[in-house]
Coordinates of C-alpha atoms in Angstrom, one line a residue:
M1 CA 0.2 0.2 0.1
S2 CA 1.2 3.5 -0.8
M3 CA 0.5 7.0 0.2
Y4 CA 1.2 10.1 -1.3
F5 CA 1.8 13.5 0.5
K6 CA 1.9 17.1 -0.9
K7 CA 3.1 20.2 1.1
I8 CA 0.9 19.7 4.0
N9 CA -0.6 22.2 6.4
P10 CA -0.5 20.8 9.8
F11 CA -4.0 21.9 10.6
F12 CA -5.8 21.0 7.5
I13 CA -5.3 17.6 5.4
K14 CA -6.8 17.8 1.8
E15 CA -6.8 14.0 0.7
P16 CA -7.9 10.9 2.5
Y17 CA -5.5 8.1 3.6
R18 CA -5.7 4.4 3.3
F19 CA -4.2 2.3 6.0
G20 CA -3.5 -1.3 6.3
S21 CA -3.0 -1.4 9.9
R22 CA -4.7 0.9 12.5
M23 CA -1.8 0.8 15.0
S24 CA 0.7 1.4 12.3
L25 CA -1.3 4.4 10.9
F26 CA -1.5 6.0 14.3
A27 CA 2.3 5.5 14.9
S28 CA 3.1 6.8 11.7
A29 CA 0.7 9.8 11.8
F30 CA 2.0 10.6 15.1
V31 CA 5.7 10.7 13.8
L32 CA 5.0 12.6 10.5
L33 CA 2.9 15.1 12.2
G34 CA 5.7 15.8 14.9
Q35 CA 8.1 16.1 12.0
I36 CA 6.0 18.2 10.0
G37 CA 5.1 20.7 12.8
F38 CA 8.8 20.9 13.6
A39 CA 10.0 21.3 10.1
Q40 CA 7.6 23.9 9.3
E41 CA 8.9 26.4 11.7
T42 CA 12.6 26.2 9.9
E43 CA 11.7 25.5 6.2
N44 CA 9.2 24.6 3.5
L45 CA 8.9 21.0 2.6
E46 CA 8.9 19.5 -0.9
T47 CA 6.6 16.6 -2.2
E48 CA 8.0 13.4 -1.1
R49 CA 6.9 9.8 -1.8
V50 CA 6.6 7.0 1.2
V51 CA 6.0 3.5 0.5
I52 CA 4.5 1.5 3.1
V53 CA 4.1 -2.2 2.5
K54 CA 2.0 -4.6 4.6
A55 CA -0.7 -7.2 4.1
Y56 CA -4.2 -6.2 4.4
T57 CA -5.8 -7.6 7.4
P58 CA -9.5 -6.6 8.0
T59 CA -10.7 -6.5 11.6
I60 CA -13.9 -5.8 13.6
S61 CA -13.7 -3.5 16.4
D62 CA -15.9 -3.9 19.5
A63 CA -19.0 -2.1 19.9
F64 CA -18.7 0.6 22.5
K65 CA -21.0 3.1 24.0
I66 CA -20.6 6.9 23.4
K67 CA -20.2 8.9 26.6
S68 CA -22.5 11.6 27.0
T69 CA -19.5 13.7 27.8
P70 CA -16.5 12.5 25.9
T71 CA -13.0 13.2 27.3
L72 CA -10.7 15.3 25.0
N73 CA -7.2 14.2 25.0
D74 CA -5.9 16.9 22.9
S75 CA -2.8 19.2 23.2
I76 CA -4.5 22.3 21.4
T77 CA -7.2 22.0 24.1
Q78 CA -6.1 24.6 26.9
Q79 CA -7.1 23.8 30.3
K80 CA -9.0 26.3 32.4
K81 CA -7.2 27.9 35.1
K82 CA -8.6 28.1 38.7
L83 CA -9.8 31.5 39.6
R84 CA -8.6 32.4 43.1
Y85 CA -9.9 35.8 44.9
S86 CA -10.3 37.1 48.3
I87 CA -12.7 39.7 49.6
F88 CA -10.9 42.9 51.2
S89 CA -13.3 44.5 53.7
V90 CA -13.0 47.8 54.5
P91 CA -15.2 49.6 57.2
V92 CA -17.1 52.5 56.4
A93 CA -18.2 55.0 58.8
S94 CA -22.0 56.2 59.1
T95 CA -23.8 58.5 61.2
Y96 CA -27.2 57.2 60.0
T97 CA -29.1 55.5 62.8
P98 CA -32.4 53.9 62.0
A99 CA -35.4 54.5 64.2
K100 CA -37.1 51.8 65.8
G101 CA -40.2 50.7 64.1
R102 CA -43.6 50.8 66.1
A103 CA -47.1 49.7 65.3
A104 CA -49.4 52.2 63.9
N105 CA -52.4 53.4 66.2
I106 CA -55.7 52.1 65.0
D107 CA -58.9 54.1 65.9
R108 CA -61.1 51.5 67.5
P109 CA -65.0 52.2 67.5
K110 CA -66.3 52.6 70.9
P111 CA -68.2 49.1 71.7
I112 CA -72.0 49.7 71.8
D113 CA -73.4 49.2 75.5
I114 CA -76.5 46.8 75.0
Y115 CA -79.0 47.1 77.8
D116 CA -81.7 44.6 78.5
N117 CA -84.3 47.1 79.5
Y118 CA -85.8 50.3 78.1
A119 CA -88.7 52.6 78.7
T120 CA -90.5 54.9 76.0
L121 CA -92.7 57.9 76.6
G122 CA -94.3 60.3 74.1
F123 CA -96.9 62.8 73.6
G124 CA -98.5 64.6 70.7
N125 CA -101.5 66.4 69.3
F126 CA -104.9 64.8 69.2
T127 CA -104.0 64.2 72.9
S128 CA -102.1 61.0 71.9
V129 CA -99.9 59.0 74.0
L130 CA -97.2 56.4 73.2
A131 CA -95.7 54.1 76.1
E132 CA -93.7 51.4 76.0
F133 CA -91.7 49.3 78.3
Y134 CA -89.4 46.1 77.9
S135 CA -87.4 44.2 80.2
N136 CA -85.5 41.1 80.1
F137 CA -84.4 39.2 83.2
Q138 CA -81.5 36.6 83.0
L139 CA -82.6 34.1 85.6
N140 CA -79.6 32.1 85.5
R141 CA -77.3 30.7 82.7
S142 CA -80.1 28.9 81.0
D143 CA -83.2 30.5 81.7
N144 CA -84.3 34.1 81.0
M145 CA -87.9 35.9 81.3
G146 CA -89.2 39.0 79.2
V147 CA -91.8 41.5 79.9
Y148 CA -93.4 43.8 77.0
L149 CA -95.9 46.6 77.6
H150 CA -97.2 48.7 74.8
H151 CA -99.9 51.6 74.8
N152 CA -100.9 53.7 72.2
S153 CA -103.9 55.9 72.2
S154 CA -105.6 59.1 70.9
Q155 CA -108.6 61.2 72.2
G156 CA -109.5 62.0 68.7
G157 CA -110.5 65.3 67.1
I158 CA -110.9 64.4 63.4
D159 CA -112.5 67.5 61.4
E160 CA -116.0 67.2 60.6
V161 CA -116.6 64.0 62.7
Q162 CA -119.9 64.1 64.5
L163 CA -119.1 61.0 66.8
D164 CA -116.4 60.1 69.3
D165 CA -113.3 58.8 67.5
K166 CA -110.8 58.3 70.2
F167 CA -109.0 55.0 70.4
Y168 CA -106.8 52.8 72.9
N169 CA -104.6 49.9 72.0
T170 CA -102.8 48.2 74.9
F171 CA -101.5 44.9 75.2
L172 CA -98.9 43.1 77.8
D173 CA -96.7 40.0 76.8
L174 CA -94.9 37.8 79.2
N175 CA -92.4 34.9 78.2
Y176 CA -90.1 32.5 79.5
T177 CA -87.7 30.4 78.0
S178 CA -85.3 27.7 79.2
R179 CA -82.3 26.2 77.2
T180 CA -80.6 23.0 77.9
R181 CA -77.9 20.9 76.2
D182 CA -80.8 18.8 74.7
Y183 CA -84.0 20.7 74.5
T184 CA -85.3 24.3 74.5
F185 CA -88.8 25.2 76.4
G186 CA -90.6 28.2 76.6
I187 CA -93.9 29.6 77.4
E188 CA -95.7 32.7 76.8
A189 CA -98.9 34.8 78.0
G190 CA -100.5 37.9 77.3
V191 CA -103.5 40.2 77.6
E192 CA -104.8 42.9 75.2
H193 CA -107.5 45.6 75.3
Q194 CA -108.4 47.7 72.4
L195 CA -111.2 50.6 72.1
Y196 CA -112.5 51.9 69.1
N197 CA -115.7 53.8 67.8
W198 CA -117.9 53.4 64.9
Y199 CA -117.5 57.1 64.0
G200 CA -118.0 57.0 60.2
L201 CA -121.6 58.4 59.6
P202 CA -122.6 58.4 56.0
E203 CA -123.7 61.8 54.9
S204 CA -127.0 60.4 53.7
P205 CA -129.4 60.1 55.4
Q206 CA -128.9 63.1 57.4
L207 CA -129.4 62.9 61.2
T208 CA -130.6 65.3 63.7
Q209 CA -128.1 66.4 66.6
E210 CA -130.8 64.4 68.9
Q211 CA -130.3 61.3 66.8
I212 CA -126.5 61.7 66.8
G213 CA -126.3 62.3 70.7
A214 CA -128.5 59.0 71.2
I215 CA -125.8 57.1 69.3
D216 CA -123.3 54.9 71.5
P217 CA -120.4 54.3 68.8
Q218 CA -118.1 52.8 71.3
Q219 CA -116.6 49.0 71.0
S220 CA -113.9 47.3 73.1
Y221 CA -112.2 44.3 72.5
F222 CA -110.2 42.3 74.6
G223 CA -108.2 39.1 74.7
V224 CA -106.0 36.4 76.3
K225 CA -103.4 34.1 75.0
L226 CA -101.4 31.3 76.3
G227 CA -98.5 29.4 74.6
G228 CA -95.9 26.9 74.7
K229 CA -93.0 25.5 72.6
L230 CA -90.6 22.6 73.0
Q231 CA -87.6 22.0 70.5
F232 CA -85.2 19.1 70.6
D233 CA -81.8 19.2 68.9
D234 CA -81.1 15.6 68.5
L235 CA -84.5 13.8 68.2
Y236 CA -86.7 13.2 65.1
F237 CA -89.4 14.8 67.2
K238 CA -88.1 18.2 66.3
K239 CA -90.5 20.6 68.0
A240 CA -94.0 21.4 68.8
T241 CA -96.2 24.3 69.5
L242 CA -99.3 24.9 71.2
K243 CA -101.3 28.0 71.4
Y244 CA -104.6 29.4 72.9
R245 CA -106.3 32.5 72.4
F246 CA -109.4 33.9 73.8
F247 CA -111.1 37.3 72.3
G248 CA -114.2 39.0 72.9
D249 CA -115.9 42.4 72.6
A250 CA -118.2 44.7 74.5
M251 CA -121.1 43.2 72.7
S252 CA -120.8 39.5 74.3
S253 CA -119.1 38.1 71.5
V254 CA -116.8 35.3 72.5
E255 CA -114.1 33.2 70.3
H256 CA -111.8 30.3 71.4
H257 CA -109.0 29.5 69.1
V258 CA -106.7 26.6 69.5
I259 CA -103.5 25.8 67.3
A260 CA -101.2 22.7 68.0
K261 CA -98.3 21.9 65.5
P262 CA -95.8 18.9 66.2
T263 CA -92.8 18.4 63.8
F264 CA -90.9 15.6 62.8
E265 CA -87.6 15.8 60.9
F266 CA -84.7 13.1 59.9
E267 CA -82.1 13.1 57.4
M268 CA -81.9 10.6 54.3
G269 CA -78.5 10.9 52.8
D270 CA -78.4 14.5 51.7
N271 CA -82.0 14.8 52.0
L272 CA -84.1 16.1 54.8
I273 CA -87.7 14.7 55.3
A274 CA -89.9 16.5 57.4
T275 CA -93.7 16.3 58.5
N276 CA -95.9 18.7 60.2
F277 CA -99.3 17.9 61.8
I278 CA -101.8 20.7 62.3
V279 CA -104.7 20.7 64.7
D280 CA -106.5 24.1 64.2
Y281 CA -109.7 24.7 66.2
V282 CA -112.0 27.8 66.3
S283 CA -115.3 28.3 67.8
G284 CA -117.4 31.2 68.8
N285 CA -120.7 33.1 68.7
F286 CA -122.1 36.4 68.2
D287 CA -124.5 37.6 70.8
R288 CA -126.0 40.0 68.4
I289 CA -128.6 38.5 66.0
L290 CA -127.5 38.6 62.4
D291 CA -131.2 37.8 60.9
F292 CA -133.9 39.2 62.8
S293 CA -136.4 37.7 60.7
T294 CA -135.4 34.1 61.6
Q295 CA -133.8 34.8 64.9
T296 CA -130.9 32.3 63.9
P297 CA -128.2 32.6 66.6
N298 CA -124.7 33.3 64.9
E299 CA -122.5 30.6 66.1
Y300 CA -119.6 28.9 64.4
G301 CA -117.2 26.1 65.0
V302 CA -114.5 24.8 62.5
L303 CA -111.8 21.9 63.1
N304 CA -109.2 21.6 60.7
L305 CA -106.9 18.3 61.1
G306 CA -103.9 18.6 58.6
V307 CA -100.6 16.7 57.7
N308 CA -97.9 18.2 55.6
P309 CA -95.0 15.9 54.5
S310 CA -92.0 17.3 52.7
L311 CA -88.7 16.2 51.0
V312 CA -86.2 18.6 51.0
I313 CA -83.4 18.1 48.0
L314 CA -80.1 19.8 48.3
R315 CA -77.9 19.6 45.2
D316 CA -75.1 22.2 44.8
N317 CA -77.0 25.2 43.6
L318 CA -80.4 23.7 43.5
T319 CA -82.8 23.6 46.3
V320 CA -86.2 21.5 45.9
N321 CA -89.0 21.1 48.5
L322 CA -91.4 18.5 47.4
G323 CA -94.2 18.4 49.5
A324 CA -98.2 18.5 50.0
A325 CA -100.7 19.4 52.5
V326 CA -103.8 17.2 53.5
Y327 CA -106.7 18.6 55.5
Y328 CA -109.8 17.3 56.8
S329 CA -112.2 20.2 57.7
I330 CA -115.1 19.7 60.1
D331 CA -117.8 22.3 60.6
T332 CA -119.1 21.4 64.0
K333 CA -122.2 23.7 64.0
N334 CA -123.5 22.7 60.4
S335 CA -122.2 19.1 60.0
D336 CA -120.6 19.8 56.8
N337 CA -117.4 18.0 56.5
N338 CA -114.8 18.5 53.5
L339 CA -111.3 17.1 52.4
F340 CA -108.7 19.4 50.9
I341 CA -105.4 18.5 49.1
Y342 CA -103.0 21.0 48.2
P343 CA -99.6 21.0 46.5
K344 CA -96.5 22.5 48.5
V345 CA -93.6 22.6 45.9
T346 CA -91.0 25.1 46.0
A347 CA -87.5 25.4 44.3
S348 CA -84.7 27.8 43.7
Y349 CA -81.5 27.8 41.7
R350 CA -78.4 29.9 41.9
L351 CA -77.9 31.1 38.4
L352 CA -74.9 33.2 39.4
E353 CA -73.9 32.5 43.1
E354 CA -75.7 35.3 45.1
A355 CA -76.4 37.8 42.0
V356 CA -79.0 35.8 40.4
I357 CA -81.4 33.4 42.1
A358 CA -84.3 32.0 40.2
Y359 CA -87.2 30.5 42.4
G360 CA -90.7 29.4 42.0
G361 CA -93.5 27.4 43.7
L362 CA -96.9 26.0 43.6
E363 CA -98.5 26.1 47.0
G364 CA -102.0 25.8 48.7
D365 CA -103.3 25.9 52.2
L366 CA -106.5 26.2 54.3
K367 CA -106.4 29.5 56.1
Q368 CA -108.6 29.7 59.2
N369 CA -110.6 32.7 59.4
T370 CA -111.2 34.4 63.0
Y371 CA -113.1 37.3 64.7
R372 CA -109.7 38.5 66.0
N373 CA -108.1 38.7 62.6
A374 CA -110.9 40.6 61.2
V375 CA -110.5 43.1 63.9
Q376 CA -106.7 43.6 63.4
K377 CA -107.3 44.5 59.6
N378 CA -110.6 46.4 60.2
P379 CA -111.5 47.6 63.8
F380 CA -114.6 49.0 62.6
V381 CA -116.4 45.6 61.8
S382 CA -119.9 44.6 63.4
P383 CA -120.2 42.0 65.9
T384 CA -122.4 39.8 63.3
L385 CA -119.6 38.6 61.3
I386 CA -120.2 35.1 59.4
I387 CA -116.7 32.9 60.2
E388 CA -115.9 30.1 57.8
P389 CA -112.1 29.0 56.5
T390 CA -110.7 30.0 53.1
S391 CA -109.4 27.6 50.8
M392 CA -106.4 28.8 48.7
L393 CA -106.2 26.2 45.9
Y394 CA -103.0 27.2 44.7
D395 CA -100.4 30.1 44.7
A396 CA -98.3 29.6 41.5
Y397 CA -95.2 32.0 41.4
I398 CA -92.0 32.5 39.7
G399 CA -89.4 35.1 40.4
L400 CA -85.7 36.3 40.4
K401 CA -83.7 37.7 43.5
G402 CA -80.3 38.2 44.4
Q403 CA -77.6 40.7 45.5
L404 CA -75.9 42.6 42.7
S405 CA -73.2 44.1 45.1
D406 CA -72.7 44.9 48.6
I407 CA -75.1 47.7 48.0
V408 CA -77.8 46.6 45.8
S409 CA -80.3 43.6 46.2
Y410 CA -83.5 43.0 44.4
N411 CA -86.6 40.6 44.0
F412 CA -89.2 40.4 41.4
R413 CA -92.1 38.0 41.5
G414 CA -95.3 37.4 39.5
S415 CA -97.9 35.1 40.8
Y416 CA -101.4 33.7 40.3
I417 CA -103.5 33.0 43.1
S418 CA -106.9 31.0 43.3
E419 CA -108.8 31.4 46.4
S420 CA -112.3 29.9 47.3
E421 CA -114.3 31.8 49.7
K422 CA -112.2 34.7 50.5
P423 CA -113.5 37.2 52.6
L424 CA -114.1 40.9 51.4
F425 CA -114.9 43.9 53.8
V426 CA -118.3 45.6 52.9
N427 CA -120.2 48.5 54.2
N428 CA -123.2 47.5 56.1
T429 CA -126.5 48.6 55.0
R430 CA -128.4 50.7 57.4
P431 CA -131.5 48.8 58.9
I432 CA -135.0 50.2 59.1
L433 CA -134.8 50.1 62.9
Q434 CA -131.2 51.1 64.6
L435 CA -130.7 49.6 68.0
E436 CA -126.9 49.5 68.2
G437 CA -124.1 52.0 67.5
Y438 CA -123.0 50.4 64.2
E439 CA -126.3 50.0 62.7
Y440 CA -126.1 53.6 60.9
G441 CA -124.1 52.4 57.9
N442 CA -121.0 53.0 59.8
S443 CA -119.7 49.4 60.5
F444 CA -118.5 46.4 57.9
S445 CA -119.1 42.9 57.6
Y446 CA -117.8 40.0 55.5
R447 CA -118.8 38.8 52.1
Y448 CA -117.2 35.6 50.6
D449 CA -116.4 35.1 47.1
D450 CA -114.1 32.9 44.9
I451 CA -111.5 35.1 43.7
N452 CA -108.5 34.7 41.2
T453 CA -105.6 37.2 41.7
L454 CA -102.9 38.2 39.5
I455 CA -100.0 39.8 41.2
G456 CA -96.9 41.4 40.0
Y457 CA -94.4 42.5 42.8
G458 CA -91.0 44.2 42.5
E459 CA -88.5 45.2 45.4
L460 CA -85.1 47.1 45.5
N461 CA -83.2 47.6 48.5
F462 CA -80.0 49.9 48.6
E463 CA -77.6 49.7 51.5
I464 CA -75.0 52.6 50.6
N465 CA -73.2 52.2 53.5
K466 CA -73.9 51.1 57.4
K467 CA -75.4 54.7 57.7
F468 CA -77.7 54.9 55.0
K469 CA -80.4 52.3 53.8
L470 CA -83.2 52.7 51.2
G471 CA -85.9 49.9 50.3
T472 CA -88.7 50.5 47.8
S473 CA -91.4 48.0 46.8
I474 CA -94.4 48.0 44.5
E475 CA -97.4 45.5 44.0
Y476 CA -100.0 45.3 41.2
F477 CA -103.2 43.4 41.6
N478 CA -106.0 42.2 39.1
Y479 CA -108.7 40.6 40.5
N480 CA -111.4 38.4 38.9
T481 CA -114.5 37.7 41.3
E482 CA -117.0 35.0 40.6
D483 CA -120.4 36.4 42.4
E484 CA -119.4 40.1 43.5
Q485 CA -119.2 43.0 41.2
E486 CA -115.8 44.0 42.5
A487 CA -113.0 43.0 44.9
W488 CA -114.5 45.1 47.5
N489 CA -111.9 47.3 49.5
L490 CA -108.9 45.8 47.9
P491 CA -106.6 48.1 45.9
E492 CA -104.9 47.6 42.6
I493 CA -101.7 49.3 43.3
K494 CA -99.4 49.4 46.5
A495 CA -96.1 51.1 46.8
S496 CA -93.7 52.0 50.0
A497 CA -90.4 53.4 50.4
L498 CA -88.3 52.9 53.9
I499 CA -85.5 55.4 54.7
D500 CA -83.2 54.9 57.4
Y501 CA -80.3 57.4 57.6
Q502 CA -77.7 57.4 60.7
I503 CA -76.4 61.1 60.4
N504 CA -73.7 60.8 62.9
S505 CA -73.1 59.2 66.4
Q506 CA -76.0 61.1 67.9
W507 CA -78.4 61.8 65.4
Y508 CA -80.6 59.5 63.2
A509 CA -83.5 59.8 61.0
G510 CA -86.1 57.8 59.0
A511 CA -89.1 57.9 56.9
Q512 CA -91.8 55.6 55.7
L513 CA -93.7 56.5 52.5
F514 CA -96.8 54.6 51.4
Y515 CA -99.1 54.9 48.4
V516 CA -102.3 52.9 47.9
G517 CA -104.5 53.1 44.8
E518 CA -108.3 53.2 44.6
R519 CA -110.7 50.9 46.2
K520 CA -114.2 50.3 45.8
D521 CA -117.1 49.5 48.3
I522 CA -120.9 49.5 48.2
N523 CA -122.5 52.5 48.4
T524 CA -125.2 52.0 51.1
A525 CA -126.6 55.3 50.7
I526 CA -128.4 54.4 47.5
A527 CA -130.9 51.7 47.7
S528 CA -130.9 49.0 44.8
L529 CA -133.1 46.4 43.9
P530 CA -132.4 42.9 44.1
T531 CA -132.5 42.5 40.1
Q532 CA -130.0 45.3 39.7
P533 CA -126.2 45.9 40.5
E534 CA -125.5 47.3 43.8
A535 CA -124.3 51.2 43.8
V536 CA -120.5 51.5 43.9
V537 CA -118.6 53.9 45.6
T538 CA -115.0 54.7 44.6
L539 CA -112.3 55.7 47.6
D540 CA -109.6 57.8 46.2
S541 CA -106.1 56.5 46.3
Y542 CA -103.9 58.2 49.2
F543 CA -100.3 59.0 50.0
D544 CA -99.0 58.8 53.6
A545 CA -95.6 60.1 54.6
N546 CA -94.0 59.3 58.1
V547 CA -90.8 60.8 59.2
N548 CA -88.9 60.4 62.5
L549 CA -85.9 62.2 63.9
G550 CA -83.9 61.2 66.9
Y551 CA -81.0 62.4 69.1
R552 CA -78.9 60.2 71.2
L553 CA -77.6 62.1 74.3
N554 CA -75.7 59.3 75.5
D555 CA -75.9 55.4 75.3
Q556 CA -78.8 55.5 77.7
L557 CA -80.9 58.4 77.1
S558 CA -82.3 59.6 73.7
F559 CA -85.1 62.0 72.3
F560 CA -87.3 61.4 69.4
I561 CA -90.0 63.4 67.3
K562 CA -92.3 61.7 64.9
G563 CA -94.5 63.1 62.2
N564 CA -97.3 61.0 60.6
N565 CA -99.6 61.7 57.7
L566 CA -97.3 64.7 57.0
A567 CA -98.9 65.2 53.3
G568 CA -102.0 66.5 55.5
E569 CA -104.3 64.2 53.5
S570 CA -107.5 63.5 55.3
Y571 CA -108.1 60.5 53.3
Q572 CA -110.4 57.6 53.9
R573 CA -108.9 54.3 54.6
W574 CA -112.5 52.8 54.8
V575 CA -115.6 54.5 53.4
N576 CA -116.9 57.2 55.7
F577 CA -114.0 56.9 57.9
P578 CA -111.4 59.5 57.3
V579 CA -108.2 59.4 59.3
Q580 CA -106.5 62.1 61.5
G581 CA -104.6 64.8 59.5
V582 CA -101.0 65.9 60.4
Q583 CA -99.8 64.1 63.7
V584 CA -96.9 65.0 65.6
L585 CA -95.6 63.1 68.6
G586 CA -92.5 63.6 70.7
G587 CA -90.8 61.8 73.5
V588 CA -87.8 60.2 75.4
T589 CA -86.4 56.7 75.4
Y590 CA -84.4 55.4 78.3
K591 CA -82.4 52.3 78.4
F592 CA -81.0 50.5 81.5
D593 CA -79.9 47.7 83.4
Y594 CA -81.1 46.6 87.0

């Protein structure tokens, strides 16, 4: 084998070589490179011929694995020198001395003293008096007792009213509660007294002063209540309530009302099953005869026995309550019994956390009407009412509610209610012979009818900050009656606005604004034949503005002034019954501990 060389650059080989022996090749190349490198430094080399003769013997090299980091053994590669250094510290003189840190002062609000007792006394025009007293006694760690007394009265003085129009409203409530590890027990008792006058004489027919002087328009109501509750924490028998109320008047009317409601609850997985049992019994009689032609005594007695099972399903953002109510109603005076079945299904779904919550339901119930409930709504009723229960077949509603921010919350709802035997207040017709103070067209009674009601409701609440709150609401009603011409004394529109403003630590103010639309009643001054529609009188809508202002002298003593009906309208809440005009009342409240 032969090899030819030209003038060779030691760092670049232009032509390939063929070797017979790998070991000889490495040895020869090492010698030649050494000579070439040495000779290049002295002179230029000429082309020479070197002949190497050896038999070709092929071999197979052993397999080997290439290392990830090969070791170089090259004389050209330079070794890195280790860097050695040291820090030469020189002290620096400084006159700066840092100040020691200290915590910033936080203005802590003064804790509000909470008192268990208070007394309020106020006086105003129309010779009005407001008095309240509340006291709570902590008997021991688990027992406490409370007392609440309220009195509101006025000696009257409404313009152009010919009869006495004074009123009194007084009640006293007592309660006792005992809490233990396993149960809570409580009892309550109370008495009440109310005095009103049937002062709403119609303009026609006109009466002489002698006839007016002979009228005794005064009516007194009084009542007693007793009740108890028992609640367990870890039993299926969750709670039970029992209430008894006696109610009567100066016309010898008497009513007894008893309600008992035991409740059972237990969990099944993530669901809650609850069952309410209802026993609702009312009985009474009116001493005044309803129909002089038949001399039929006006007595009533209704026993409603009910059961209300329900299943509550909780699934993330969805809450569903599936239930029903079954009542068996017994008319103890007329031997008329009925079975009622009502749906009780509600659901709510959080569409956007607390911002948007959709809800809806289909609910029905059997409502027990009582003489006392009628008086609380309209104290000018006559003691000749017909008392029977109202069946709310269903209340179908759907709505949206939520809290858009820390400031704004809302609630919008639409509903359709179907009621059977719904009571409506109507103005009593004046009889031919007047024997009582309520028989001059100046009192009201009940008429029952089947009514379907479409309701639209909207509510907005603004809590600008802890000092200022504003709430507004509006309701629209559309009535469809079956027998009556109108939904007597029921308005089509109701609106209200409530304002609460904490001016500073001492001054506070508030306002309540109300608007009620037109209502319709029977015009008893116009006689109508049985074959003709009854004459109708329309009561104007009214606006009522109430404002209060208060000043806290200290944590215990504060003064207040209230203004009612500041719009000055002498509107009629009920036909022929105008209300007092502008009313102003001022007083003082004192909080204390024993």
